[in-house]
Amino acid sequence: KRNLTGIDFLYRPLITLQTNLVSTFLVIPVREVGPSKFHSGYQTLTNAQDSQEILEVDQLTLDHAVAELRRLMSAGGRSLFIVPVHFETLTNPRRRREFNRLCAERLRGIEKRVVFEIVGSPSKIPQTRLLELVAALAPSSRAVIARFPSDATEFHEYRSAGLHGVGMDIYHSPKRERTLMTDMDRFAESARKNRLKSYVL
């Protein structure tokens, strides 16, 4: 096991713009690296290029999300959780089997409360590969979405591959606000044309 001590989790609300309602929360690993300074997502890893460490933080995130979701459900909560899983975990057959085994164990009976988010995707995924990734996650979840770089616009046939939505992450973007707004409009329009939901982090 790699060094995953010190990793905690935030549950970031996603607001539906049409209704201004929050019913879904994105599960985000965080690690404190200094006074009031945190790393989030896969920046929490000691080696962000280590595929085994990526798998282990994906497993830790799933475990934490399941425990929190079951606690929430016992209190009558009806929210959905978006659980990230890295592209690297899913594209390696051994790591994918290991993650799928954990999903089958942990998510039995609560599959409809979980949305998986594929993170670390390249700008374009071949449809055959995307079909493979979605098929691995679909039995244990309500839906599968994927986060892409902000310049991604080629979403043709992603819906028919089983993807429900696409997202862009601008949290660390160095771009000016006007440029980001243009990027978001273009991204959302491309998603709409391909019958996909869209979201921005």
PDB file of C-alpha atoms in Angstrom:
ATOM      1  CA  LYS A   1       0.000   0.000   0.000  1.00  0.00           C
ATOM      2  CA  ARG A   2       1.184   3.512  -0.804  1.00  0.00           C
ATOM      3  CA  ASN A   3       1.101   6.345   1.708  1.00  0.00           C
ATOM      4  CA  LEU A   4      -2.527   7.499   1.716  1.00  0.00           C
ATOM      5  CA  THR A   5      -2.548   8.691   5.324  1.00  0.00           C
ATOM      6  CA  GLY A   6      -3.760  12.244   5.748  1.00  0.00           C
ATOM      7  CA  ILE A   7      -6.256  12.067   2.871  1.00  0.00           C
ATOM      8  CA  ASP A   8      -9.706  13.345   3.789  1.00  0.00           C
ATOM      9  CA  PHE A   9     -12.780  14.029   1.660  1.00  0.00           C
ATOM     10  CA  LEU A  10     -14.975  16.956   0.700  1.00  0.00           C
ATOM     11  CA  TYR A  11     -18.461  16.697  -0.769  1.00  0.00           C
ATOM     12  CA  ARG A  12     -18.825  19.542  -3.234  1.00  0.00           C
ATOM     13  CA  PRO A  13     -22.410  20.390  -4.264  1.00  0.00           C
ATOM     14  CA  LEU A  14     -23.354  20.567  -7.937  1.00  0.00           C
ATOM     15  CA  ILE A  15     -26.061  23.135  -8.602  1.00  0.00           C
ATOM     16  CA  THR A  16     -28.570  22.488 -11.375  1.00  0.00           C
ATOM     17  CA  LEU A  17     -28.781  25.841 -13.152  1.00  0.00           C
ATOM     18  CA  GLN A  18     -32.323  25.374 -14.454  1.00  0.00           C
ATOM     19  CA  THR A  19     -33.765  24.838 -10.959  1.00  0.00           C
ATOM     20  CA  ASN A  20     -31.053  26.199  -8.623  1.00  0.00           C
ATOM     21  CA  LEU A  21     -31.365  22.950  -6.679  1.00  0.00           C
ATOM     22  CA  VAL A  22     -28.602  20.820  -5.187  1.00  0.00           C
ATOM     23  CA  SER A  23     -29.240  17.084  -5.200  1.00  0.00           C
ATOM     24  CA  THR A  24     -25.821  15.778  -6.214  1.00  0.00           C
ATOM     25  CA  PHE A  25     -22.439  15.947  -4.491  1.00  0.00           C
ATOM     26  CA  LEU A  26     -19.018  15.329  -6.001  1.00  0.00           C
ATOM     27  CA  VAL A  27     -16.666  13.364  -3.749  1.00  0.00           C
ATOM     28  CA  ILE A  28     -13.212  14.982  -3.694  1.00  0.00           C
ATOM     29  CA  PRO A  29     -10.091  13.643  -1.932  1.00  0.00           C
ATOM     30  CA  VAL A  30      -8.109  16.394  -0.174  1.00  0.00           C
ATOM     31  CA  ARG A  31      -4.832  16.496   1.755  1.00  0.00           C
ATOM     32  CA  GLU A  32      -3.499  19.341   3.870  1.00  0.00           C
ATOM     33  CA  VAL A  33       0.025  20.271   2.725  1.00  0.00           C
ATOM     34  CA  GLY A  34       0.558  23.414   4.797  1.00  0.00           C
ATOM     35  CA  PRO A  35      -1.236  25.952   6.956  1.00  0.00           C
ATOM     36  CA  SER A  36      -4.614  26.474   5.244  1.00  0.00           C
ATOM     37  CA  LYS A  37      -3.189  24.936   2.055  1.00  0.00           C
ATOM     38  CA  PHE A  38      -4.659  21.816   0.476  1.00  0.00           C
ATOM     39  CA  HIS A  39      -4.177  19.609  -2.530  1.00  0.00           C
ATOM     40  CA  SER A  40      -7.255  17.992  -4.048  1.00  0.00           C
ATOM     41  CA  GLY A  41      -8.098  15.153  -6.402  1.00  0.00           C
ATOM     42  CA  TYR A  42      -5.102  13.226  -7.669  1.00  0.00           C
ATOM     43  CA  GLN A  43      -2.764  15.982  -6.494  1.00  0.00           C
ATOM     44  CA  THR A  44      -3.127  14.336  -3.080  1.00  0.00           C
ATOM     45  CA  LEU A  45      -0.908  11.467  -4.245  1.00  0.00           C
ATOM     46  CA  THR A  46       2.773  11.337  -3.384  1.00  0.00           C
ATOM     47  CA  ASN A  47       3.365  10.261  -7.001  1.00  0.00           C
ATOM     48  CA  ALA A  48       0.573  11.249  -9.385  1.00  0.00           C
ATOM     49  CA  GLN A  49       2.135   9.054 -12.111  1.00  0.00           C
ATOM     50  CA  ASP A  50       2.020   5.870 -10.004  1.00  0.00           C
ATOM     51  CA  SER A  51      -0.809   3.735 -11.421  1.00  0.00           C
ATOM     52  CA  GLN A  52      -1.042   1.576  -8.305  1.00  0.00           C
ATOM     53  CA  GLU A  53      -1.300   4.628  -6.062  1.00  0.00           C
ATOM     54  CA  ILE A  54      -4.016   6.015  -8.350  1.00  0.00           C
ATOM     55  CA  LEU A  55      -5.948   2.751  -7.993  1.00  0.00           C
ATOM     56  CA  GLU A  56      -5.593   2.832  -4.226  1.00  0.00           C
ATOM     57  CA  VAL A  57      -6.918   6.386  -3.891  1.00  0.00           C
ATOM     58  CA  ASP A  58      -9.827   5.402  -6.186  1.00  0.00           C
ATOM     59  CA  GLN A  59     -10.569   2.493  -3.840  1.00  0.00           C
ATOM     60  CA  LEU A  60     -10.249   4.723  -0.762  1.00  0.00           C
ATOM     61  CA  THR A  61     -12.592   7.295  -2.314  1.00  0.00           C
ATOM     62  CA  LEU A  62     -15.171   4.617  -3.109  1.00  0.00           C
ATOM     63  CA  ASP A  63     -15.006   3.219   0.427  1.00  0.00           C
ATOM     64  CA  HIS A  64     -15.424   6.653   1.999  1.00  0.00           C
ATOM     65  CA  ALA A  65     -18.277   7.610  -0.344  1.00  0.00           C
ATOM     66  CA  VAL A  66     -20.163   4.373   0.373  1.00  0.00           C
ATOM     67  CA  ALA A  67     -19.856   4.823   4.131  1.00  0.00           C
ATOM     68  CA  GLU A  68     -21.060   8.436   3.924  1.00  0.00           C
ATOM     69  CA  LEU A  69     -23.869   7.555   1.521  1.00  0.00           C
ATOM     70  CA  ARG A  70     -25.169   4.776   3.766  1.00  0.00           C
ATOM     71  CA  ARG A  71     -25.039   7.143   6.764  1.00  0.00           C
ATOM     72  CA  LEU A  72     -26.948   9.764   4.759  1.00  0.00           C
ATOM     73  CA  MET A  73     -29.544   7.244   3.594  1.00  0.00           C
ATOM     74  CA  SER A  74     -30.132   6.010   7.150  1.00  0.00           C
ATOM     75  CA  ALA A  75     -30.969   9.615   8.070  1.00  0.00           C
ATOM     76  CA  GLY A  76     -33.446   9.879   5.187  1.00  0.00           C
ATOM     77  CA  GLY A  77     -31.170  11.717   2.738  1.00  0.00           C
ATOM     78  CA  ARG A  78     -31.871  11.295  -0.975  1.00  0.00           C
ATOM     79  CA  SER A  79     -28.790  12.870  -2.586  1.00  0.00           C
ATOM     80  CA  LEU A  80     -26.662  11.315  -5.305  1.00  0.00           C
ATOM     81  CA  PHE A  81     -22.882  11.038  -5.013  1.00  0.00           C
ATOM     82  CA  ILE A  82     -20.508  11.448  -7.943  1.00  0.00           C
ATOM     83  CA  VAL A  83     -17.520   9.178  -7.327  1.00  0.00           C
ATOM     84  CA  PRO A  84     -14.381   9.815  -9.412  1.00  0.00           C
ATOM     85  CA  VAL A  85     -12.348   6.967 -10.885  1.00  0.00           C
ATOM     86  CA  HIS A  86      -9.222   7.553 -12.935  1.00  0.00           C
ATOM     87  CA  PHE A  87      -8.920   6.701 -16.623  1.00  0.00           C
ATOM     88  CA  GLU A  88      -5.651   4.929 -15.710  1.00  0.00           C
ATOM     89  CA  THR A  89      -7.460   2.593 -13.322  1.00  0.00           C
ATOM     90  CA  LEU A  90     -10.016   1.598 -15.939  1.00  0.00           C
ATOM     91  CA  THR A  91      -7.744   1.111 -18.951  1.00  0.00           C
ATOM     92  CA  ASN A  92      -5.564  -1.537 -17.268  1.00  0.00           C
ATOM     93  CA  PRO A  93      -7.404  -4.916 -17.185  1.00  0.00           C
ATOM     94  CA  ARG A  94      -5.991  -6.008 -13.802  1.00  0.00           C
ATOM     95  CA  ARG A  95      -6.718  -2.711 -12.055  1.00  0.00           C
ATOM     96  CA  ARG A  96     -10.164  -2.507 -13.655  1.00  0.00           C
ATOM     97  CA  ARG A  97     -11.045  -6.009 -12.401  1.00  0.00           C
ATOM     98  CA  GLU A  98      -9.862  -5.089  -8.914  1.00  0.00           C
ATOM     99  CA  PHE A  99     -11.922  -1.892  -8.882  1.00  0.00           C
ATOM    100  CA  ASN A 100     -14.991  -3.657 -10.308  1.00  0.00           C
ATOM    101  CA  ARG A 101     -14.755  -6.347  -7.643  1.00  0.00           C
ATOM    102  CA  LEU A 102     -14.800  -3.659  -4.951  1.00  0.00           C
ATOM    103  CA  CYS A 103     -17.784  -1.935  -6.615  1.00  0.00           C
ATOM    104  CA  ALA A 104     -19.750  -5.194  -6.689  1.00  0.00           C
ATOM    105  CA  GLU A 105     -19.053  -5.715  -2.963  1.00  0.00           C
ATOM    106  CA  ARG A 106     -19.623  -2.183  -1.700  1.00  0.00           C
ATOM    107  CA  LEU A 107     -22.431  -0.860  -3.886  1.00  0.00           C
ATOM    108  CA  ARG A 108     -24.907  -3.718  -3.729  1.00  0.00           C
ATOM    109  CA  GLY A 109     -28.351  -2.199  -3.187  1.00  0.00           C
ATOM    110  CA  ILE A 110     -27.281   1.446  -3.535  1.00  0.00           C
ATOM    111  CA  GLU A 111     -26.215   1.489  -7.179  1.00  0.00           C
ATOM    112  CA  LYS A 112     -28.887   4.058  -8.121  1.00  0.00           C
ATOM    113  CA  ARG A 113     -27.399   6.599  -5.723  1.00  0.00           C
ATOM    114  CA  VAL A 114     -23.949   6.607  -7.337  1.00  0.00           C
ATOM    115  CA  VAL A 115     -22.716   8.276 -10.517  1.00  0.00           C
ATOM    116  CA  PHE A 116     -19.192   7.398 -11.618  1.00  0.00           C
ATOM    117  CA  GLU A 117     -17.020  10.153 -13.073  1.00  0.00           C
ATOM    118  CA  ILE A 118     -14.096   9.106 -15.284  1.00  0.00           C
ATOM    119  CA  VAL A 119     -11.234  11.529 -14.560  1.00  0.00           C
ATOM    120  CA  GLY A 120      -7.906  11.988 -16.355  1.00  0.00           C
ATOM    121  CA  SER A 121      -9.356  11.339 -19.792  1.00  0.00           C
ATOM    122  CA  PRO A 122      -7.574  12.562 -22.919  1.00  0.00           C
ATOM    123  CA  SER A 123      -9.396  15.145 -25.071  1.00  0.00           C
ATOM    124  CA  LYS A 124     -10.731  12.380 -27.306  1.00  0.00           C
ATOM    125  CA  ILE A 125     -11.569   8.767 -26.414  1.00  0.00           C
ATOM    126  CA  PRO A 126     -12.219   6.245 -29.224  1.00  0.00           C
ATOM    127  CA  GLN A 127     -15.793   5.013 -29.047  1.00  0.00           C
ATOM    128  CA  THR A 128     -14.752   1.373 -28.671  1.00  0.00           C
ATOM    129  CA  ARG A 129     -12.575   2.243 -25.670  1.00  0.00           C
ATOM    130  CA  LEU A 130     -15.318   4.391 -24.134  1.00  0.00           C
ATOM    131  CA  LEU A 131     -17.828   1.556 -24.549  1.00  0.00           C
ATOM    132  CA  GLU A 132     -15.432  -0.693 -22.638  1.00  0.00           C
ATOM    133  CA  LEU A 133     -14.980   1.791 -19.779  1.00  0.00           C
ATOM    134  CA  VAL A 134     -18.680   2.604 -19.422  1.00  0.00           C
ATOM    135  CA  ALA A 135     -19.619  -1.081 -19.546  1.00  0.00           C
ATOM    136  CA  ALA A 136     -17.252  -1.735 -16.631  1.00  0.00           C
ATOM    137  CA  LEU A 137     -18.909   0.911 -14.419  1.00  0.00           C
ATOM    138  CA  ALA A 138     -22.556   0.836 -15.528  1.00  0.00           C
ATOM    139  CA  PRO A 139     -23.704  -2.258 -13.553  1.00  0.00           C
ATOM    140  CA  SER A 140     -22.719  -0.604 -10.249  1.00  0.00           C
ATOM    141  CA  SER A 141     -24.071   2.886 -10.866  1.00  0.00           C
ATOM    142  CA  ARG A 142     -26.947   5.097 -11.911  1.00  0.00           C
ATOM    143  CA  ALA A 143     -24.900   6.693 -14.715  1.00  0.00           C
ATOM    144  CA  VAL A 144     -21.378   7.299 -15.967  1.00  0.00           C
ATOM    145  CA  ILE A 145     -20.000  10.748 -16.787  1.00  0.00           C
ATOM    146  CA  ALA A 146     -16.497  11.876 -17.742  1.00  0.00           C
ATOM    147  CA  ARG A 147     -14.349  14.936 -17.108  1.00  0.00           C
ATOM    148  CA  PHE A 148     -12.352  16.306 -20.037  1.00  0.00           C
ATOM    149  CA  PRO A 149      -9.812  19.053 -20.695  1.00  0.00           C
ATOM    150  CA  SER A 150     -11.496  22.398 -21.403  1.00  0.00           C
ATOM    151  CA  ASP A 151     -10.503  22.297 -25.093  1.00  0.00           C
ATOM    152  CA  ALA A 152     -12.392  19.031 -25.734  1.00  0.00           C
ATOM    153  CA  THR A 153     -15.327  19.359 -28.132  1.00  0.00           C
ATOM    154  CA  GLU A 154     -15.420  16.049 -30.008  1.00  0.00           C
ATOM    155  CA  PHE A 155     -18.211  14.138 -28.269  1.00  0.00           C
ATOM    156  CA  HIS A 156     -19.653  12.382 -31.309  1.00  0.00           C
ATOM    157  CA  GLU A 157     -21.130   8.956 -30.428  1.00  0.00           C
ATOM    158  CA  TYR A 158     -20.292   9.341 -26.719  1.00  0.00           C
ATOM    159  CA  ARG A 159     -24.006   9.127 -25.885  1.00  0.00           C
ATOM    160  CA  SER A 160     -24.419   5.900 -27.844  1.00  0.00           C
ATOM    161  CA  ALA A 161     -21.364   4.556 -25.989  1.00  0.00           C
ATOM    162  CA  GLY A 162     -23.374   4.954 -22.782  1.00  0.00           C
ATOM    163  CA  LEU A 163     -21.945   8.200 -21.389  1.00  0.00           C
ATOM    164  CA  HIS A 164     -24.518  10.407 -19.642  1.00  0.00           C
ATOM    165  CA  GLY A 165     -22.606  13.688 -19.368  1.00  0.00           C
ATOM    166  CA  VAL A 166     -19.306  15.486 -19.888  1.00  0.00           C
ATOM    167  CA  GLY A 167     -17.594  17.988 -17.641  1.00  0.00           C
ATOM    168  CA  MET A 168     -14.749  20.484 -17.749  1.00  0.00           C
ATOM    169  CA  ASP A 169     -12.525  21.447 -14.823  1.00  0.00           C
ATOM    170  CA  ILE A 170     -11.495  25.113 -14.675  1.00  0.00           C
ATOM    171  CA  TYR A 171     -10.413  25.142 -11.024  1.00  0.00           C
ATOM    172  CA  HIS A 172      -6.708  25.600 -11.781  1.00  0.00           C
ATOM    173  CA  SER A 173      -7.100  27.238 -15.185  1.00  0.00           C
ATOM    174  CA  PRO A 174      -4.779  30.204 -15.861  1.00  0.00           C
ATOM    175  CA  LYS A 175      -7.138  31.565 -18.537  1.00  0.00           C
ATOM    176  CA  ARG A 176      -8.886  34.916 -18.212  1.00  0.00           C
ATOM    177  CA  GLU A 177     -12.556  34.905 -17.215  1.00  0.00           C
ATOM    178  CA  ARG A 178     -13.779  36.062 -20.639  1.00  0.00           C
ATOM    179  CA  THR A 179     -11.881  33.221 -22.321  1.00  0.00           C
ATOM    180  CA  LEU A 180     -13.217  30.685 -19.831  1.00  0.00           C
ATOM    181  CA  MET A 181     -16.787  31.828 -20.406  1.00  0.00           C
ATOM    182  CA  THR A 182     -16.309  31.335 -24.148  1.00  0.00           C
ATOM    183  CA  ASP A 183     -14.817  27.880 -23.530  1.00  0.00           C
ATOM    184  CA  MET A 184     -17.745  26.913 -21.288  1.00  0.00           C
ATOM    185  CA  ASP A 185     -20.327  28.037 -23.842  1.00  0.00           C
ATOM    186  CA  ARG A 186     -18.584  26.087 -26.609  1.00  0.00           C
ATOM    187  CA  PHE A 187     -18.213  22.998 -24.409  1.00  0.00           C
ATOM    188  CA  ALA A 188     -21.874  23.070 -23.328  1.00  0.00           C
ATOM    189  CA  GLU A 189     -23.105  23.565 -26.904  1.00  0.00           C
ATOM    190  CA  SER A 190     -21.036  20.630 -28.151  1.00  0.00           C
ATOM    191  CA  ALA A 191     -22.431  18.470 -25.338  1.00  0.00           C
ATOM    192  CA  ARG A 192     -26.001  19.554 -26.149  1.00  0.00           C
ATOM    193  CA  LYS A 193     -25.592  18.720 -29.836  1.00  0.00           C
ATOM    194  CA  ASN A 194     -24.510  15.220 -28.827  1.00  0.00           C
ATOM    195  CA  ARG A 195     -27.380  14.791 -26.314  1.00  0.00           C
ATOM    196  CA  LEU A 196     -25.071  14.857 -23.290  1.00  0.00           C
ATOM    197  CA  LYS A 197     -25.482  16.674 -19.989  1.00  0.00           C
ATOM    198  CA  SER A 198     -22.663  19.123 -19.207  1.00  0.00           C
ATOM    199  CA  TYR A 199     -21.149  20.458 -16.001  1.00  0.00           C
ATOM    200  CA  VAL A 200     -18.292  22.680 -14.881  1.00  0.00           C
ATOM    201  CA  LEU A 201     -16.052  22.280 -11.845  1.00  0.00           C
TER     202      LEU A 201
END
